[in-house]
PDB file of C-alpha atoms in Angstrom:
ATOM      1  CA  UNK A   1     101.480 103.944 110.081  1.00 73.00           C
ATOM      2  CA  UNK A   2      99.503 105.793 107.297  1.00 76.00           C
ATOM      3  CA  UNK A   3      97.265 107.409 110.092  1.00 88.00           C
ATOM      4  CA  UNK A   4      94.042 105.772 108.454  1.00 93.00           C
ATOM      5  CA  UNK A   5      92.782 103.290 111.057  1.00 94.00           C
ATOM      6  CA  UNK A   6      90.127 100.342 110.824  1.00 96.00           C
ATOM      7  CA  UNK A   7      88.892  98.732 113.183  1.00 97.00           C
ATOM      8  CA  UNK A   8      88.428  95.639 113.827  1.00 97.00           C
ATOM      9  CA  UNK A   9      91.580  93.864 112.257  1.00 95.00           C
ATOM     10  CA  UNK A  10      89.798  90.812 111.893  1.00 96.00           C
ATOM     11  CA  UNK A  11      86.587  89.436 112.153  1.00 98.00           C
ATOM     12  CA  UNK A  12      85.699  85.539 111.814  1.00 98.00           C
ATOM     13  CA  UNK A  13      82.162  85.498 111.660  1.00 98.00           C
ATOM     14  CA  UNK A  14      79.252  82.171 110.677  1.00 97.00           C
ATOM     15  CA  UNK A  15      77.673  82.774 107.450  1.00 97.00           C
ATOM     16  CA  UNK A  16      73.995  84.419 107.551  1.00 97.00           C
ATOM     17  CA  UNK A  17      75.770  86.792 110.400  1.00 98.00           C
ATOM     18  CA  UNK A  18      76.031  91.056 110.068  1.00 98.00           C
ATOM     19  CA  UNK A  19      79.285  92.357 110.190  1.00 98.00           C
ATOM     20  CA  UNK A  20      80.270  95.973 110.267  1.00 98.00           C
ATOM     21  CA  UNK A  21      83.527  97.885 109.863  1.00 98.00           C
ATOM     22  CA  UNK A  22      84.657 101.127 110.669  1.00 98.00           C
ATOM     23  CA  UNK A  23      87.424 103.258 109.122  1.00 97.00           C
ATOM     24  CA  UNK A  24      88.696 106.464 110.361  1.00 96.00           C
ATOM     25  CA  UNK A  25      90.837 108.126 108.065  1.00 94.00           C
ATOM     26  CA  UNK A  26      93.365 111.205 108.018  1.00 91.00           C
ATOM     27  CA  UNK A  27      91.282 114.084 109.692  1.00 87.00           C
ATOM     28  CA  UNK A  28      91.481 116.630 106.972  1.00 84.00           C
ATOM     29  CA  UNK A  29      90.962 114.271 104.154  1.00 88.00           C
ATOM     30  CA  UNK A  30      87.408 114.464 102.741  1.00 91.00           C
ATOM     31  CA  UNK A  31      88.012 111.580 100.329  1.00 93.00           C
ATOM     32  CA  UNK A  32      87.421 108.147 101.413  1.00 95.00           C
ATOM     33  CA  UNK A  33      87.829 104.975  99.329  1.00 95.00           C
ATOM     34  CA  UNK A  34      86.725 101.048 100.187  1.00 96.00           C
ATOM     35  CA  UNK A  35      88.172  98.215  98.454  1.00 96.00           C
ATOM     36  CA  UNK A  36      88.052  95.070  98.928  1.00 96.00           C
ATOM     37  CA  UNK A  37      90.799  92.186  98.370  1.00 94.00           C
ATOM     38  CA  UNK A  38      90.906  88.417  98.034  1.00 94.00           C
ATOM     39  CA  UNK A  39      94.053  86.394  98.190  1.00 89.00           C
ATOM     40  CA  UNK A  40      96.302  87.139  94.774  1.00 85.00           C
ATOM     41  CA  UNK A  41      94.730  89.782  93.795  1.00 90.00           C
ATOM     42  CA  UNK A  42      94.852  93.632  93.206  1.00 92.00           C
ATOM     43  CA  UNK A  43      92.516  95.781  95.326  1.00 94.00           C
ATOM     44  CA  UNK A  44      88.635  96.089  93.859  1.00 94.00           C
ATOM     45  CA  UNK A  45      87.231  99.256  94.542  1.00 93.00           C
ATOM     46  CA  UNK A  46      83.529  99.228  96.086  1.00 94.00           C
ATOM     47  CA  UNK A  47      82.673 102.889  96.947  1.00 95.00           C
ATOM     48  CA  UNK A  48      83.469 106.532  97.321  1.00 94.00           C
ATOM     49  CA  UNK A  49      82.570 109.413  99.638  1.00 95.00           C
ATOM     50  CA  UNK A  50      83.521 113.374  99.309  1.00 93.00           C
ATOM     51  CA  UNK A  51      82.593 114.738 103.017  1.00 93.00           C
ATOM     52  CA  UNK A  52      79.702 112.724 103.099  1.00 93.00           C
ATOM     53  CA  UNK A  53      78.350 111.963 100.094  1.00 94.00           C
ATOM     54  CA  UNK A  54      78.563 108.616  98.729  1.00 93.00           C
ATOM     55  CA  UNK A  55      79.431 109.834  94.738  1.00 93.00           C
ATOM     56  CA  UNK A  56      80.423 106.622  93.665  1.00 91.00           C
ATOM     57  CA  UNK A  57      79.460 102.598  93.831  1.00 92.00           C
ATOM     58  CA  UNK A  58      80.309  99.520  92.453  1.00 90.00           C
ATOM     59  CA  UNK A  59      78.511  96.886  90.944  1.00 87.00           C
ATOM     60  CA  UNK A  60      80.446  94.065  93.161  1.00 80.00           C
ATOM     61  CA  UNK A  61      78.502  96.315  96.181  1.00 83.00           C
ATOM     62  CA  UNK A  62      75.111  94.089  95.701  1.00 86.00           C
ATOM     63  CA  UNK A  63      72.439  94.988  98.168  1.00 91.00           C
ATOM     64  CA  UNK A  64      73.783  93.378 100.983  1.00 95.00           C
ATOM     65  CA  UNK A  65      76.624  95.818 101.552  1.00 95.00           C
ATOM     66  CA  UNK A  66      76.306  99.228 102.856  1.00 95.00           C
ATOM     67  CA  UNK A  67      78.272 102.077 103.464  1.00 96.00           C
ATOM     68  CA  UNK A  68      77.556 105.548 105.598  1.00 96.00           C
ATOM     69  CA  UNK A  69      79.849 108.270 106.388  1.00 95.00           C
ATOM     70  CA  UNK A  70      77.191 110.210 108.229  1.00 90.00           C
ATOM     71  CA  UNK A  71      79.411 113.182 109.485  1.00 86.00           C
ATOM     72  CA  UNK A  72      81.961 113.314 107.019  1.00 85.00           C
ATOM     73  CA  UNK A  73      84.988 111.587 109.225  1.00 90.00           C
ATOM     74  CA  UNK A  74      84.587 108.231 110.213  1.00 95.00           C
ATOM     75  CA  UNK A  75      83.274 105.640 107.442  1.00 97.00           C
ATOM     76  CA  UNK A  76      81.279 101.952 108.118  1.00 97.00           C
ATOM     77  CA  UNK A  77      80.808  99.333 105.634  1.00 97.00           C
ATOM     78  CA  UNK A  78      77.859  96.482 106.710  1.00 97.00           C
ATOM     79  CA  UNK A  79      77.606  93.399 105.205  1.00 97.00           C
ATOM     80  CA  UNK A  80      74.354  91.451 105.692  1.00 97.00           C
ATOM     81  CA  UNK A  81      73.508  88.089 105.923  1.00 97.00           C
ATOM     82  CA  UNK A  82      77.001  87.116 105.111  1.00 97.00           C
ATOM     83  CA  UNK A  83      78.377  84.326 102.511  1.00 96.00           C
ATOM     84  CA  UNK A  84      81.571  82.870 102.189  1.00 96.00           C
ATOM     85  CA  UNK A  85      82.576  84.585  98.804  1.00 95.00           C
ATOM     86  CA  UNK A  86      82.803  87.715 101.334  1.00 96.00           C
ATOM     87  CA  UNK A  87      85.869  86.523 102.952  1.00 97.00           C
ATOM     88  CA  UNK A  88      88.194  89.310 102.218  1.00 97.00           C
ATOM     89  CA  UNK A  89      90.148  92.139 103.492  1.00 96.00           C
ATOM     90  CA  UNK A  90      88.287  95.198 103.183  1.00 97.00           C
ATOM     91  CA  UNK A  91      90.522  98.114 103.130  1.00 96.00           C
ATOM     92  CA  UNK A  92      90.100 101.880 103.070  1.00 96.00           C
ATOM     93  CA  UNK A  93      91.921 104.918 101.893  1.00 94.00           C
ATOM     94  CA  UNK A  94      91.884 107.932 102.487  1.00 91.00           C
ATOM     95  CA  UNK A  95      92.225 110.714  99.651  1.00 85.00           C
ATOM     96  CA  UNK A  96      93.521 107.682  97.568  1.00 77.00           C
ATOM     97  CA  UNK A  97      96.798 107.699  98.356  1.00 82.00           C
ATOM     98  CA  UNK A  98      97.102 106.629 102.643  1.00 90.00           C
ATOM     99  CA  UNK A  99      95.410 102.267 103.258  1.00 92.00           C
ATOM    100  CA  UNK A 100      94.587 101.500 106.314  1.00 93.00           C
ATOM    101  CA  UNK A 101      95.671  98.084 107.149  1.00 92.00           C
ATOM    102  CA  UNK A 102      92.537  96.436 106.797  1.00 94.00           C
ATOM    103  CA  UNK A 103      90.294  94.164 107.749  1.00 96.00           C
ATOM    104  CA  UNK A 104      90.145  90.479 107.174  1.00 96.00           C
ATOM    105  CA  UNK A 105      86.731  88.952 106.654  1.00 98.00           C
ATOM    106  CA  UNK A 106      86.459  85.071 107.592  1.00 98.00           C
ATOM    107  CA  UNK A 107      83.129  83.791 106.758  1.00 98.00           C
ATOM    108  CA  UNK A 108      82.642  80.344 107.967  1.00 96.00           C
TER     109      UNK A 108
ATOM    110  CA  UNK J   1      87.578 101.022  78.992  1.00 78.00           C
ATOM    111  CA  UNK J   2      90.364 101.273  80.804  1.00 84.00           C
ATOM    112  CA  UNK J   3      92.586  98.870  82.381  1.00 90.00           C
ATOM    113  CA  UNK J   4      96.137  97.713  83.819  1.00 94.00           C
ATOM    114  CA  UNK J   5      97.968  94.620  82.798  1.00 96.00           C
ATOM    115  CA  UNK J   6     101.316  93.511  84.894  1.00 97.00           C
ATOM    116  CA  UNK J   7     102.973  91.504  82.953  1.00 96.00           C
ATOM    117  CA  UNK J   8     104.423  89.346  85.218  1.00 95.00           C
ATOM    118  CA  UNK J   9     103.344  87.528  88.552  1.00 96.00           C
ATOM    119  CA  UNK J  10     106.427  86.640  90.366  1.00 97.00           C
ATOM    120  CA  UNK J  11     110.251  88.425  90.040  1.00 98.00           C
ATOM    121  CA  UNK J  12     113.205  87.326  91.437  1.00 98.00           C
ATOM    122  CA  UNK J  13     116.544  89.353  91.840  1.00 98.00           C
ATOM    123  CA  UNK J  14     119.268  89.407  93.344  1.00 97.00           C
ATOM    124  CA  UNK J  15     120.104  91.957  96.214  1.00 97.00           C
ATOM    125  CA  UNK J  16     122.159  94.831  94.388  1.00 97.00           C
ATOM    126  CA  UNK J  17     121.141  94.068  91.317  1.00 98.00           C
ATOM    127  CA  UNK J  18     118.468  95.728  88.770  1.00 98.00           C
ATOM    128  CA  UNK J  19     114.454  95.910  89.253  1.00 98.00           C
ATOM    129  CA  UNK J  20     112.182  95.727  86.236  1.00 98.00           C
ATOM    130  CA  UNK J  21     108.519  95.248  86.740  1.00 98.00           C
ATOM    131  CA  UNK J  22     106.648  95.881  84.102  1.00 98.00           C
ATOM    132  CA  UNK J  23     103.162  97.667  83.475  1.00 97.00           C
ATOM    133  CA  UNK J  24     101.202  97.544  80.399  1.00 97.00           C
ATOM    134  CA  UNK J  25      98.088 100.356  80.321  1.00 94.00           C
ATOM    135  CA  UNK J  26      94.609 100.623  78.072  1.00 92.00           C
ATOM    136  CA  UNK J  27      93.295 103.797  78.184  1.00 85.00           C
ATOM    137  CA  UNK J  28      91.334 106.332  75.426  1.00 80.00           C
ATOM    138  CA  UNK J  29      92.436 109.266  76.945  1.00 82.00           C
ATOM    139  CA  UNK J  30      95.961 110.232  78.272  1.00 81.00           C
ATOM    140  CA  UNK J  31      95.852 108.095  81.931  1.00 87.00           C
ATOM    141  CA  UNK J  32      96.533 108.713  85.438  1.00 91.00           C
ATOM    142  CA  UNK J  33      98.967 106.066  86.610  1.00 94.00           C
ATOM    143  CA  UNK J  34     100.648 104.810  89.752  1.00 95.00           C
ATOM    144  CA  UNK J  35     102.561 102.217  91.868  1.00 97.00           C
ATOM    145  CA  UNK J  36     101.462 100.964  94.888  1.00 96.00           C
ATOM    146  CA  UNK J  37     103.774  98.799  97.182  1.00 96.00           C
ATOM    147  CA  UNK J  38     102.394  96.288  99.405  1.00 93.00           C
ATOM    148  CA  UNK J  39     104.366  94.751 101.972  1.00 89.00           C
ATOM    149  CA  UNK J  40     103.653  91.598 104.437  1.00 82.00           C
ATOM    150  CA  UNK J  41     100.817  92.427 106.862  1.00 76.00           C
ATOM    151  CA  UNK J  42     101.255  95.957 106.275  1.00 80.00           C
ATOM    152  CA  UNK J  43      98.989  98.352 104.454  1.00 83.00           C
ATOM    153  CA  UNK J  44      99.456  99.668 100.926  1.00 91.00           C
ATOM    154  CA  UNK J  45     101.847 102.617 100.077  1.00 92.00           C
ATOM    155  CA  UNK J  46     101.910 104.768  97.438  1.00 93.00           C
ATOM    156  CA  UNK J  47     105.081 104.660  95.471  1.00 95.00           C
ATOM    157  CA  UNK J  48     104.911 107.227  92.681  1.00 95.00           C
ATOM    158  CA  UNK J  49     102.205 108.711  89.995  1.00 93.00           C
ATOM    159  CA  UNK J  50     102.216 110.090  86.640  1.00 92.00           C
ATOM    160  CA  UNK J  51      99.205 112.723  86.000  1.00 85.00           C
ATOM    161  CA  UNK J  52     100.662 113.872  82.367  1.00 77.00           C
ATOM    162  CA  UNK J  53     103.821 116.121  83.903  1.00 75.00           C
ATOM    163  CA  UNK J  54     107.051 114.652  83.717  1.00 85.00           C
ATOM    164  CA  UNK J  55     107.159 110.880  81.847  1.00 90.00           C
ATOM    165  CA  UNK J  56     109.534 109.986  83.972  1.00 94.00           C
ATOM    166  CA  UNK J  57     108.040 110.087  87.619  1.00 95.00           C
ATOM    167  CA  UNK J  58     110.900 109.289  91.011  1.00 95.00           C
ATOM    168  CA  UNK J  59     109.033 107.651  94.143  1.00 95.00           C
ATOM    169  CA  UNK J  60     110.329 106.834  97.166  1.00 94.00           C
ATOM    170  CA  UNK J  61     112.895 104.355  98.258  1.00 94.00           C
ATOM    171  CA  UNK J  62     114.731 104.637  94.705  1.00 96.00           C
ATOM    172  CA  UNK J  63     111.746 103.521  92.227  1.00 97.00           C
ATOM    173  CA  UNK J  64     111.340 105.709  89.505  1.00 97.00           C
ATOM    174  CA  UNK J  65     109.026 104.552  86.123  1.00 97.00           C
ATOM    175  CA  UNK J  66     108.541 106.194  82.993  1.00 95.00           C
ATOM    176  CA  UNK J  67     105.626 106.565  80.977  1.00 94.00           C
ATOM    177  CA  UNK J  68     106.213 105.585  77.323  1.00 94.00           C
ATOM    178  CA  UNK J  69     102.679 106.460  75.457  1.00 91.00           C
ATOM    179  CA  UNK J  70     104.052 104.571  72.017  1.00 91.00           C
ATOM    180  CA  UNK J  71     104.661 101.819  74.030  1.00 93.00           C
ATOM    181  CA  UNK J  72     101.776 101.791  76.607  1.00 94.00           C
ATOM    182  CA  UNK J  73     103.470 101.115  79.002  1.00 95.00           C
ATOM    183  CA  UNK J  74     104.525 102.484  82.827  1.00 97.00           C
ATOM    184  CA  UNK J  75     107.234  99.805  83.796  1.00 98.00           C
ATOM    185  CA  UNK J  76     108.813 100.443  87.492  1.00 98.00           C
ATOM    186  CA  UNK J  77     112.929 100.550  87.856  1.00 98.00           C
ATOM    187  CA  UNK J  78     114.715 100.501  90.222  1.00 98.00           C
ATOM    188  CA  UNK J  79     119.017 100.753  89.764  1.00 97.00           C
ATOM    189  CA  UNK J  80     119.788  98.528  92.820  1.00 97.00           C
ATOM    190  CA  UNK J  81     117.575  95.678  94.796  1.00 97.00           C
ATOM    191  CA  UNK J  82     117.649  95.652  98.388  1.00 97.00           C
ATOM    192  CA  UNK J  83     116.279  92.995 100.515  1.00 96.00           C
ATOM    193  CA  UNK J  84     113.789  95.133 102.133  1.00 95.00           C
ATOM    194  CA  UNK J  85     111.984  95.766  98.592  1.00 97.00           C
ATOM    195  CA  UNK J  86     110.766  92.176  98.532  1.00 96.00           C
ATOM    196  CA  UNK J  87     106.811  93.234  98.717  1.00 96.00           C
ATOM    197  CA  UNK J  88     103.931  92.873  96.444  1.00 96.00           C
ATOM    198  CA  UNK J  89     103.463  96.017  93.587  1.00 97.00           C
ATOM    199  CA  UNK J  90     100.231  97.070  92.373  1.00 97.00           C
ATOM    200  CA  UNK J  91     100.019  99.273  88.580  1.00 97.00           C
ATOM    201  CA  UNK J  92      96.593 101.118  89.095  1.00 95.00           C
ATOM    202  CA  UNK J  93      94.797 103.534  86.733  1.00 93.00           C
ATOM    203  CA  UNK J  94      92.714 105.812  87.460  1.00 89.00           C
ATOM    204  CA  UNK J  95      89.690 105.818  85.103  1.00 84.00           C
ATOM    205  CA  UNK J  96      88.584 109.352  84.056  1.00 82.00           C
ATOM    206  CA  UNK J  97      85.181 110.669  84.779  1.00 81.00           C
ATOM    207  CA  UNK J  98      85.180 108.293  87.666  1.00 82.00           C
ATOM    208  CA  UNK J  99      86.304 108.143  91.500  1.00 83.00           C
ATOM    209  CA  UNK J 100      87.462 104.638  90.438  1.00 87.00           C
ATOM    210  CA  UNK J 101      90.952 103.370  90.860  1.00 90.00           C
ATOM    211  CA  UNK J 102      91.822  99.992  89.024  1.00 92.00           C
ATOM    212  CA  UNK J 103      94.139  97.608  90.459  1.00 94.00           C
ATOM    213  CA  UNK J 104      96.347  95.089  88.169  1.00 95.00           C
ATOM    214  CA  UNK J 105      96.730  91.779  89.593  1.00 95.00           C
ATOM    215  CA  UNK J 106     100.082  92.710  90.973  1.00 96.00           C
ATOM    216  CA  UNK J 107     104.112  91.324  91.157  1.00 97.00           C
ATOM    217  CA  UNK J 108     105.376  89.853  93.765  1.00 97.00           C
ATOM    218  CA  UNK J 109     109.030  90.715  94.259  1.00 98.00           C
ATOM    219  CA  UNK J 110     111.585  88.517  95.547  1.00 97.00           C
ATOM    220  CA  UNK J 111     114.934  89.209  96.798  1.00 97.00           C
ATOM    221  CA  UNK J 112     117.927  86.774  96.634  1.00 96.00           C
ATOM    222  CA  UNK J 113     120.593  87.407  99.182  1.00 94.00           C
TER     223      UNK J 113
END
């Protein structure tokens, strides 16, 4: 246990659905990473917050996704109007170096 | 731009004996570099990192790797498999003037009792 938590662990979900995901990472850590991963392969990163500012996004984060840390803790991604090419498991570190364990993504 | 190339997809040993997996960087500038160990329905861990100290960097749980500029490279050792080392290994770079962390496709290691 890395003390980074997400929540839920998995989500199925029917495609055209909203899905949101929380992470709550190590309490002192103001840094706060989301990646996402598909079978066989390496992490992508998506975004990055300091306290809660979102310095940094990826292109793979099209409009659909959003992310909020709104008090500088706890950080939620939403994904709207889901497709299957968003199956994944979405993960999220904290100061770069502690993953939570994830959460799968099962778009039918 | 940079980027992370593991060489290979799949390695098998046998318990007790050597572990090479092997890392090949592109960078401009002198790169942050690290391991990452990820094991069956578990989260990833941090192994080791090289920030431009030391070339060769010890981890945890015996891994050590060594950063070898001429050569590119940041393979990860280790002298002795055990069985609980069978896991998937991530090289990552860190790209400078970014947040961004980049991933290589990873190595899944097998042990052979």
């Amino acid at each position: 246990d890395t003390g980074v938590s997400q929540d839920p662990r998995h989500k199925i979900t029917k495609r055209g659905q909203n899905v949101t995901f929380r992470c709550d990472p190590i309490s002192e850590h103001n840094r706060l990473y989301w990646y996402r991963q598909t079978l066989g392969q390496g992490p992508e990163f998506l975004t990055y917050f300091q306290n809660e500012a979102q310095l940094e996004k990826s292109r793979l984060l099209s409009d659909r996704f959003s992310a909020e840390r709104p008090k500088g803790s706890f950080s939620t991604l939403e994904i709207q109007r889901t497709e299957q090419g968003d199956s994944a498991m979405y993960l999220c570190a904290s100061s770069a170096t502690y993953f939570g364990p994830g959460t799968r993504l099962t778009v039918l | 731009a940079q980027s992370v190339t593991q060489l290979d997809s799949h390695v098998s040993v046998s318990e007790g004996t050597p572990v090479l997996l092997r890392c090949n960087y592109s960078s401009s500038y002198s790169p942050s570099l690290f391991w990452y160990v990820q094991h069956p329905n578990k989260g990833l861990q941090l192994l080791l990192k090289y920030t431009s100290a030391a070339t060769l960097v010890k981890g945890i749980n015996g891994f050590e790797a060594e950063f070898k500029k001429s050569e590119t490279s940041f393979h990860l050792t280790k002298p002795s498999a055990h069985m609980s080392d069978a896991a998937e290994y991530f090289c990552v770079v860190s790209v400078r003037g970014t947040y961004k962390y980049i991933f290589g496709t990873g190595t899944r290691l097998k042990v052979l009792a």
